[in-house]
PDB file of C-alpha atoms in Angstrom:
ATOM      1  CA  MET M   1      -0.072   0.086  -0.023  1.00 80.00           C
ATOM      2  CA  THR M   2       2.419   2.003   1.071  1.00 83.00           C
ATOM      3  CA  ALA M   3       4.328   1.373  -2.343  1.00 86.00           C
ATOM      4  CA  THR M   4       0.629   2.831  -4.043  1.00 90.00           C
ATOM      5  CA  ILE M   5       0.323   6.002  -2.614  1.00 91.00           C
ATOM      6  CA  LYS M   6       3.872   7.023  -3.587  1.00 92.00           C
ATOM      7  CA  ILE M   7       3.775   6.126  -6.892  1.00 92.00           C
ATOM      8  CA  ILE M   8       0.097   8.335  -7.461  1.00 93.00           C
ATOM      9  CA  LEU M   9       1.469  10.907  -5.101  1.00 93.00           C
ATOM     10  CA  SER M  10       4.110  11.114  -7.700  1.00 94.00           C
ATOM     11  CA  ILE M  11       1.955  10.880 -10.485  1.00 93.00           C
ATOM     12  CA  LEU M  12       0.069  13.621  -9.167  1.00 93.00           C
ATOM     13  CA  LEU M  13       3.121  15.776  -8.821  1.00 92.00           C
ATOM     14  CA  LEU M  14       4.726  15.577 -11.717  1.00 93.00           C
ATOM     15  CA  LEU M  15       2.136  16.334 -13.566  1.00 92.00           C
ATOM     16  CA  CYS M  16       1.539  19.528 -12.017  1.00 90.00           C
ATOM     17  CA  LEU M  17       4.669  20.902 -14.511  1.00 90.00           C
ATOM     18  CA  LEU M  18       2.341  20.977 -17.470  1.00 89.00           C
ATOM     19  CA  ASP M  19       0.172  24.203 -17.078  1.00 87.00           C
ATOM     20  CA  MET M  20      -3.690  22.660 -15.908  1.00 88.00           C
ATOM     21  CA  PRO M  21      -6.249  24.288 -13.962  1.00 91.00           C
ATOM     22  CA  TYR M  22      -5.938  26.139 -10.495  1.00 89.00           C
ATOM     23  CA  GLY M  23      -8.588  22.938  -9.083  1.00 90.00           C
ATOM     24  CA  TYR M  24      -5.789  20.659  -9.761  1.00 91.00           C
ATOM     25  CA  TYR M  25      -3.328  22.700  -7.592  1.00 90.00           C
ATOM     26  CA  GLN M  26      -5.947  22.407  -5.404  1.00 91.00           C
ATOM     27  CA  LEU M  27      -6.631  18.664  -5.662  1.00 92.00           C
ATOM     28  CA  VAL M  28      -3.269  18.013  -5.131  1.00 92.00           C
ATOM     29  CA  ARG M  29      -2.996  19.933  -2.521  1.00 91.00           C
ATOM     30  CA  PHE M  30      -5.457  17.743  -0.712  1.00 94.00           C
ATOM     31  CA  VAL M  31      -4.384  14.516  -2.214  1.00 94.00           C
ATOM     32  CA  GLY M  32      -0.863  15.077  -0.991  1.00 93.00           C
ATOM     33  CA  LEU M  33      -1.950  15.996   2.710  1.00 94.00           C
ATOM     34  CA  ILE M  34      -3.655  13.014   3.629  1.00 94.00           C
ATOM     35  CA  GLY M  35      -0.878  10.711   0.966  1.00 94.00           C
ATOM     36  CA  PHE M  36       1.608  12.368   3.732  1.00 94.00           C
ATOM     37  CA  ALA M  37       0.277  11.517   6.541  1.00 95.00           C
ATOM     38  CA  LEU M  38      -0.912   8.170   6.137  1.00 95.00           C
ATOM     39  CA  LEU M  39       3.110   7.395   4.783  1.00 93.00           C
ATOM     40  CA  GLY M  40       3.786   9.267   8.490  1.00 94.00           C
ATOM     41  CA  TYR M  41       1.533   7.506  10.125  1.00 94.00           C
ATOM     42  CA  GLN M  42       2.768   3.998   8.475  1.00 93.00           C
ATOM     43  CA  ALA M  43       6.604   5.198   8.756  1.00 92.00           C
ATOM     44  CA  ASN M  44       6.026   5.358  13.024  1.00 93.00           C
ATOM     45  CA  GLN M  45       3.860   2.719  12.572  1.00 93.00           C
ATOM     46  CA  GLN M  46       7.260   0.983  11.577  1.00 90.00           C
ATOM     47  CA  GLY M  47       9.615   2.083  13.347  1.00 90.00           C
ATOM     48  CA  LYS M  48      11.612   4.670  10.747  1.00 89.00           C
ATOM     49  CA  GLN M  49      11.035   7.522  13.207  1.00 92.00           C
ATOM     50  CA  THR M  50      13.039   9.642  10.189  1.00 91.00           C
ATOM     51  CA  GLU M  51      10.729   8.861   7.201  1.00 91.00           C
ATOM     52  CA  MET M  52       8.356   9.662   9.608  1.00 93.00           C
ATOM     53  CA  ILE M  53       9.103  13.705  10.533  1.00 93.00           C
ATOM     54  CA  ILE M  54       9.793  13.580   6.932  1.00 93.00           C
ATOM     55  CA  TYR M  55       5.871  13.291   5.701  1.00 94.00           C
ATOM     56  CA  ILE M  56       4.972  15.001   8.256  1.00 94.00           C
ATOM     57  CA  GLY M  57       6.609  17.894   7.055  1.00 93.00           C
ATOM     58  CA  LEU M  58       5.917  17.081   3.490  1.00 93.00           C
ATOM     59  CA  ALA M  59       2.244  16.785   4.258  1.00 94.00           C
ATOM     60  CA  LEU M  60       2.429  20.241   6.257  1.00 93.00           C
ATOM     61  CA  LEU M  61       4.047  22.108   3.305  1.00 91.00           C
ATOM     62  CA  PHE M  62       1.856  20.867   0.852  1.00 89.00           C
ATOM     63  CA  GLN M  63      -1.645  21.329   3.122  1.00 89.00           C
ATOM     64  CA  PRO M  64      -4.638  23.482   1.129  1.00 83.00           C
ATOM     65  CA  PHE M  65      -5.925  25.563   4.616  1.00 87.00           C
ATOM     66  CA  LEU M  66      -2.492  27.528   5.143  1.00 85.00           C
ATOM     67  CA  LYS M  67      -0.813  28.025   1.829  1.00 80.00           C
ATOM     68  CA  ILE M  68       2.247  28.478   1.636  1.00 79.00           C
ATOM     69  CA  ALA M  69       3.470  31.187  -1.494  1.00 80.00           C
ATOM     70  CA  LEU M  70       6.585  29.881  -2.701  1.00 82.00           C
ATOM     71  CA  GLY M  71       5.755  30.258  -6.562  1.00 84.00           C
ATOM     72  CA  ARG M  72       5.467  28.461  -9.253  1.00 84.00           C
ATOM     73  CA  GLU M  73       9.071  28.237 -10.559  1.00 89.00           C
ATOM     74  CA  ILE M  74      10.293  27.171  -6.637  1.00 91.00           C
ATOM     75  CA  TRP M  75       6.946  24.879  -6.552  1.00 89.00           C
ATOM     76  CA  SER M  76       7.891  23.265  -9.810  1.00 91.00           C
ATOM     77  CA  ILE M  77      11.385  22.550  -7.729  1.00 93.00           C
ATOM     78  CA  VAL M  78       9.346  20.924  -4.833  1.00 91.00           C
ATOM     79  CA  ASP M  79       7.051  18.831  -6.984  1.00 91.00           C
ATOM     80  CA  VAL M  80      10.052  16.978  -9.210  1.00 94.00           C
ATOM     81  CA  ILE M  81      12.537  16.550  -5.928  1.00 93.00           C
ATOM     82  CA  VAL M  82       9.793  15.578  -4.003  1.00 93.00           C
ATOM     83  CA  GLY M  83       8.375  13.173  -6.798  1.00 93.00           C
ATOM     84  CA  ILE M  84      11.416  11.350  -7.738  1.00 92.00           C
ATOM     85  CA  GLY M  85      12.361  10.984  -3.808  1.00 92.00           C
ATOM     86  CA  LEU M  86       9.311   9.330  -3.680  1.00 91.00           C
ATOM     87  CA  ILE M  87       9.851   7.252  -7.226  1.00 92.00           C
ATOM     88  CA  LEU M  88      13.389   6.059  -5.703  1.00 91.00           C
ATOM     89  CA  SER M  89      12.175   5.484  -2.151  1.00 89.00           C
ATOM     90  CA  ILE M  90      10.179   2.930  -3.666  1.00 87.00           C
ATOM     91  CA  TRP M  91      13.478   1.120  -4.677  1.00 86.00           C
ATOM     92  CA  VAL M  92      16.235   1.987  -2.598  1.00 80.00           C
ATOM     93  CA  SER M  93      15.832   1.071   1.456  1.00 66.00           C
ATOM     94  CA  PRO M  94      18.055   2.095   3.222  1.00 59.00           C
ATOM     95  CA  LYS M  95      21.321  -0.135   4.734  1.00 57.00           C
ATOM     96  CA  LYS M  96      20.571  -1.599   8.074  1.00 54.00           C
ATOM     97  CA  ALA M  97      23.468  -1.165  10.867  1.00 47.00           C
ATOM     98  CA  GLN M  98      25.978  -3.770  10.851  1.00 50.00           C
ATOM     99  CA  ARG M  99      27.268  -4.592  14.617  1.00 48.00           C
TER     100      ARG M  99
END
């Protein structure tokens, strides 16, 4: 389920690079809030505190209620970085510490 959420969020974020109607960006903010909150909850349940903090931070960044005005260029960069990061996180897992 985690991979599905990451893929959906990645697609939505990368589609933000296209010239979409304003309502699409609002939808992405709502879906982003819910998706990143779910990923944060799942990371917390798995004891992955760093991932939980990152996902909760992203949920707060994308939340639609108190909008953060970064400008179209900065938002495009953020969308690409987060979208690619989500895709990479599906295949790349951190190495476990060896004792």
